[in-house]
Short mmCIF file of C-alpha atoms and ligand atoms in Angstrom, two decimals:
data_model
loop_
_atom_site.label_atom_id
_atom_site.label_comp_id
_atom_site.label_asym_id
_atom_site.label_seq_id
_atom_site.Cartn_x
_atom_site.Cartn_y
_atom_site.Cartn_z
CA MET T 91 16.18 -5.84 -12.66
CA LYS T 92 18.27 -2.16 -13.65
CA ILE T 93 16.12 1.34 -14.48
CA GLU T 94 17.05 1.07 -17.98
CA ASP T 95 15.35 -2.06 -18.52
CA VAL T 96 12.21 0.14 -16.69
CA ASN T 97 12.78 2.77 -18.96
CA ALA T 98 12.55 -0.28 -22.19
CA LEU T 99 9.37 -1.17 -20.74
CA ASP T 100 6.32 -0.71 -23.28
CA SER T 101 3.16 0.89 -21.25
CA ASP T 102 1.89 -2.52 -21.22
CA ALA T 103 4.76 -4.29 -19.45
CA PHE T 104 5.05 -1.96 -17.20
CA ILE T 105 1.39 -1.35 -15.81
CA SER T 106 1.67 -5.46 -15.53
CA LEU T 107 4.49 -5.39 -13.36
CA PHE T 108 3.92 -1.75 -11.10
CA GLY T 109 0.30 -2.24 -11.84
CA ASN T 110 -0.31 -3.24 -7.87
CA ILE T 111 2.85 -1.04 -6.72
CA VAL T 112 -0.52 0.49 -5.07
CA GLU T 113 -2.67 -1.94 -3.63
CA ASN T 114 -5.74 -2.45 -6.37
CA CYS T 115 -4.47 0.83 -8.00
CA SER T 116 -3.08 0.28 -11.79
CA LEU T 117 -4.28 3.52 -12.99
CA ILE T 118 -0.94 5.40 -10.96
CA ALA T 119 1.51 3.18 -12.38
CA ALA T 120 -0.49 3.95 -15.94
CA ALA T 121 0.16 7.50 -15.33
CA ILE T 122 3.41 8.08 -14.32
CA TRP T 123 4.65 5.97 -16.97
CA SER T 124 4.48 8.86 -19.24
CA SER T 125 7.47 10.27 -17.20
CA ARG T 126 9.73 8.05 -18.49
CA PRO T 127 13.05 7.73 -18.75
CA PHE T 128 13.48 7.64 -13.98
CA SER T 129 16.76 7.88 -13.06
CA ASP T 130 15.97 5.22 -10.21
CA VAL T 131 14.02 3.52 -8.24
CA ASP T 132 13.99 7.17 -5.93
CA ASP T 133 12.97 9.00 -8.72
CA ILE T 134 10.09 6.22 -9.48
CA GLN T 135 8.16 6.87 -6.07
CA ASN T 136 8.92 10.35 -6.78
CA GLN T 137 6.93 10.66 -9.66
CA LEU T 138 4.47 8.20 -7.96
CA ASN T 139 4.29 10.61 -4.48
CA LYS T 140 3.56 13.73 -6.51
CA PHE T 141 0.83 11.85 -8.34
CA ILE T 142 -0.48 10.70 -5.06
CA ASP T 143 0.30 14.03 -3.56
CA LEU T 144 -1.73 15.86 -6.15
CA LEU T 145 -4.99 14.27 -5.65
CA PRO T 146 -7.72 15.51 -4.05
CA ARG T 147 -9.35 14.85 -0.92
CA ASN T 148 -11.79 11.80 -2.21
CA GLY T 149 -9.19 10.23 -4.64
CA LYS T 150 -7.29 9.91 -1.73
CA GLU T 151 -9.62 8.58 0.00
CA GLY T 152 -10.34 5.95 -3.31
CA ILE T 153 -6.58 5.12 -3.03
CA LEU T 154 -7.26 3.67 0.91
CA ARG T 155 -10.51 2.41 0.25
CA ASN T 156 -8.82 0.17 -2.62
CA HIS T 157 -7.18 -1.69 0.76
CA PRO T 158 -8.09 -4.83 2.13
CA ASP T 159 -9.29 -5.15 5.78
CA LEU T 160 -6.25 -6.67 7.75
CA ALA T 161 -6.80 -9.59 8.85
CA GLY T 162 -10.12 -9.69 7.25
CA ARG T 163 -12.95 -11.50 5.10
CA LEU T 164 -10.80 -11.73 1.75
CA ALA T 165 -8.11 -12.36 3.69
CA ALA T 166 -10.12 -15.67 5.54
CA ALA T 167 -10.95 -16.00 2.11
CA GLY T 168 -7.37 -17.06 0.78
CA GLN T 169 -8.08 -13.88 -1.82
CA LEU T 170 -5.70 -10.80 -0.85
CA THR T 171 -3.66 -10.04 -3.73
CA ARG T 172 -0.08 -11.81 -3.79
CA GLU T 173 1.40 -8.77 -2.42
CA SER T 174 -0.85 -7.80 0.30
CA THR T 175 -0.58 -11.31 1.85
CA GLN T 176 2.98 -11.29 2.07
CA GLU T 177 3.13 -8.42 3.52
CA GLN T 178 0.30 -9.10 6.57
CA LYS T 179 1.77 -12.59 6.73
CA ALA T 180 5.19 -10.49 7.71
CA ALA T 181 2.86 -8.23 10.28
CA GLY T 182 2.10 -11.87 12.07
CA LEU T 183 -1.12 -11.37 10.97
CA ASP T 184 -1.55 -14.82 9.53
CA THR T 185 -1.29 -16.33 13.29
CA LEU T 186 -3.58 -14.34 15.44
CA THR T 187 -5.51 -15.62 18.48
CA ALA T 188 -9.03 -15.25 18.78
CA GLU T 189 -9.08 -12.50 20.87
CA GLU T 190 -5.81 -10.26 18.67
CA LYS T 191 -8.42 -11.58 15.75
CA GLU T 192 -11.62 -9.41 18.15
CA LYS T 193 -9.95 -6.92 18.52
CA LEU T 194 -9.20 -6.30 15.20
CA ASN T 195 -11.56 -7.02 13.73
CA LYS T 196 -13.65 -4.71 16.38
CA LEU T 197 -11.36 -1.62 15.74
CA ASN T 198 -11.18 -2.07 12.18
CA THR T 199 -15.00 -1.37 12.17
CA GLU T 200 -15.10 1.61 13.84
CA TYR T 201 -12.08 2.75 12.23
CA LYS T 202 -14.45 2.61 8.72
CA ALA T 203 -17.29 3.76 10.01
CA LYS T 204 -15.80 6.97 11.05
CA PHE T 205 -13.91 7.44 7.54
CA GLY T 206 -15.22 5.19 5.21
CA PHE T 207 -12.70 3.92 4.16
CA PRO T 208 -10.21 1.15 5.80
CA PHE T 209 -6.72 1.16 8.25
CA VAL T 210 -3.76 0.81 6.72
CA ILE T 211 -0.64 0.37 7.74
CA CYS T 212 2.85 -0.21 6.16
CA ALA T 213 2.20 -4.73 7.61
CA ARG T 214 5.84 -5.29 7.18
CA GLU T 215 7.40 -2.09 9.32
CA ASN T 216 4.90 -2.49 12.04
CA LYS T 217 4.29 -6.37 13.28
CA LYS T 218 1.11 -7.20 14.93
CA ASP T 219 1.33 -6.23 18.74
CA ALA T 220 2.17 -2.25 16.41
CA ILE T 221 -0.42 -2.82 14.00
CA LEU T 222 -3.30 -2.94 16.88
CA LYS T 223 -1.74 0.00 18.82
CA GLY T 224 -1.11 2.39 16.09
CA LEU T 225 -5.43 1.37 15.20
CA GLU T 226 -6.59 1.68 18.53
CA HIS T 227 -4.75 5.25 18.45
CA ARG T 228 -5.44 6.58 14.52
CA VAL T 229 -9.08 6.31 14.77
CA GLN T 230 -9.48 8.78 17.07
CA ASN T 231 -7.49 11.32 14.46
CA ASP T 232 -9.34 13.85 12.57
CA LEU T 233 -10.40 12.78 9.05
CA GLU T 234 -8.22 14.91 7.26
CA THR T 235 -5.30 13.85 9.03
CA GLU T 236 -6.17 10.16 9.39
CA THR T 237 -6.11 10.26 5.27
CA LEU T 238 -2.86 12.44 5.26
CA THR T 239 -1.61 9.51 7.39
CA GLY T 240 -3.08 6.24 5.29
CA VAL T 241 -1.27 7.89 2.41
CA GLU T 242 2.14 8.57 4.00
CA GLU T 243 2.13 4.53 5.03
CA VAL T 244 0.53 3.67 1.04
CA LYS T 245 3.99 5.23 0.10
CA LYS T 246 6.16 3.50 2.06
CA ILE T 247 4.21 0.03 2.06
CA CYS T 248 4.97 1.24 -1.95
CA ARG T 249 8.57 2.23 -1.64
CA LEU T 250 9.05 -1.87 -0.43
CA ARG T 251 6.89 -3.05 -3.33
CA LEU T 252 9.31 -0.94 -5.58
CA LEU T 253 12.18 -2.78 -4.28
CA ASP T 254 10.79 -6.00 -4.70
CA ILE T 255 9.86 -5.96 -7.98
CA MET T 256 13.67 -4.41 -8.75
CA GLU T 257 15.52 -7.11 -7.01
CA ASN T 258 13.33 -10.26 -8.46
CA HIS T 259 13.08 -9.17 -11.80
CA PRO T 260 16.05 -9.64 -14.00
CA GLY T 261 16.02 -7.32 -16.96
CA ALA T 262 17.32 -10.01 -18.83
CA LYS T 263 13.89 -12.57 -18.18
CA LEU T 264 11.44 -9.77 -19.47
N1 GUN U 504 -0.51 -2.97 4.60
C1 GUN U 504 0.58 -3.18 3.96
N2 GUN U 504 -0.52 -4.19 3.14
C2 GUN U 504 -1.65 -3.40 2.79
C3 GUN U 504 -3.02 -3.58 3.05
O1 GUN U 504 -3.22 -5.13 2.09
N3 GUN U 504 -4.00 -3.18 3.46
C4 GUN U 504 -4.18 -2.80 5.07
N4 GUN U 504 -5.13 -2.24 4.81
N5 GUN U 504 -2.43 -2.04 4.72
C5 GUN U 504 -1.80 -2.83 4.17
#
């Protein structure tokens, strides 16, 4: 899909295509549609980063809170979004041993009790061992550091989702 095809989308089509580049946050796609025309994918990403960076801290926390747990209840029930299912699989989270699963669940619970939102990491850039190590390390952060760290991971997840859409949607089909 070319950037001209993106710029030609009406808001409904744009939201339906890009609504989940930030997990369960279609409001962000709806907001950045106003910034058309985009010059390229980097421009879309920059608009999105700018929108996220300008949110107050509770808005950033809200974005993190809209993410499912890694290898959590929704994953077990097969109820993740398509994107999250693929990402968790890419990290090997669908093939955790019982022991790894228990460790991840314990750390996830500890993390959420401390910060009030789930641990978010770009799963496609981290295999399961790195995810467990990252969780062990990041659970020791303070709230402000962790909110900003989580949001930077959201931007990485978003970039890969954006690139997937651009590659997988030839303009002619829209
Ligand atoms: N990293 C990539 N996708 C996800 C997700 O859906 N949830 C969490 N917690 N982290 C992710």
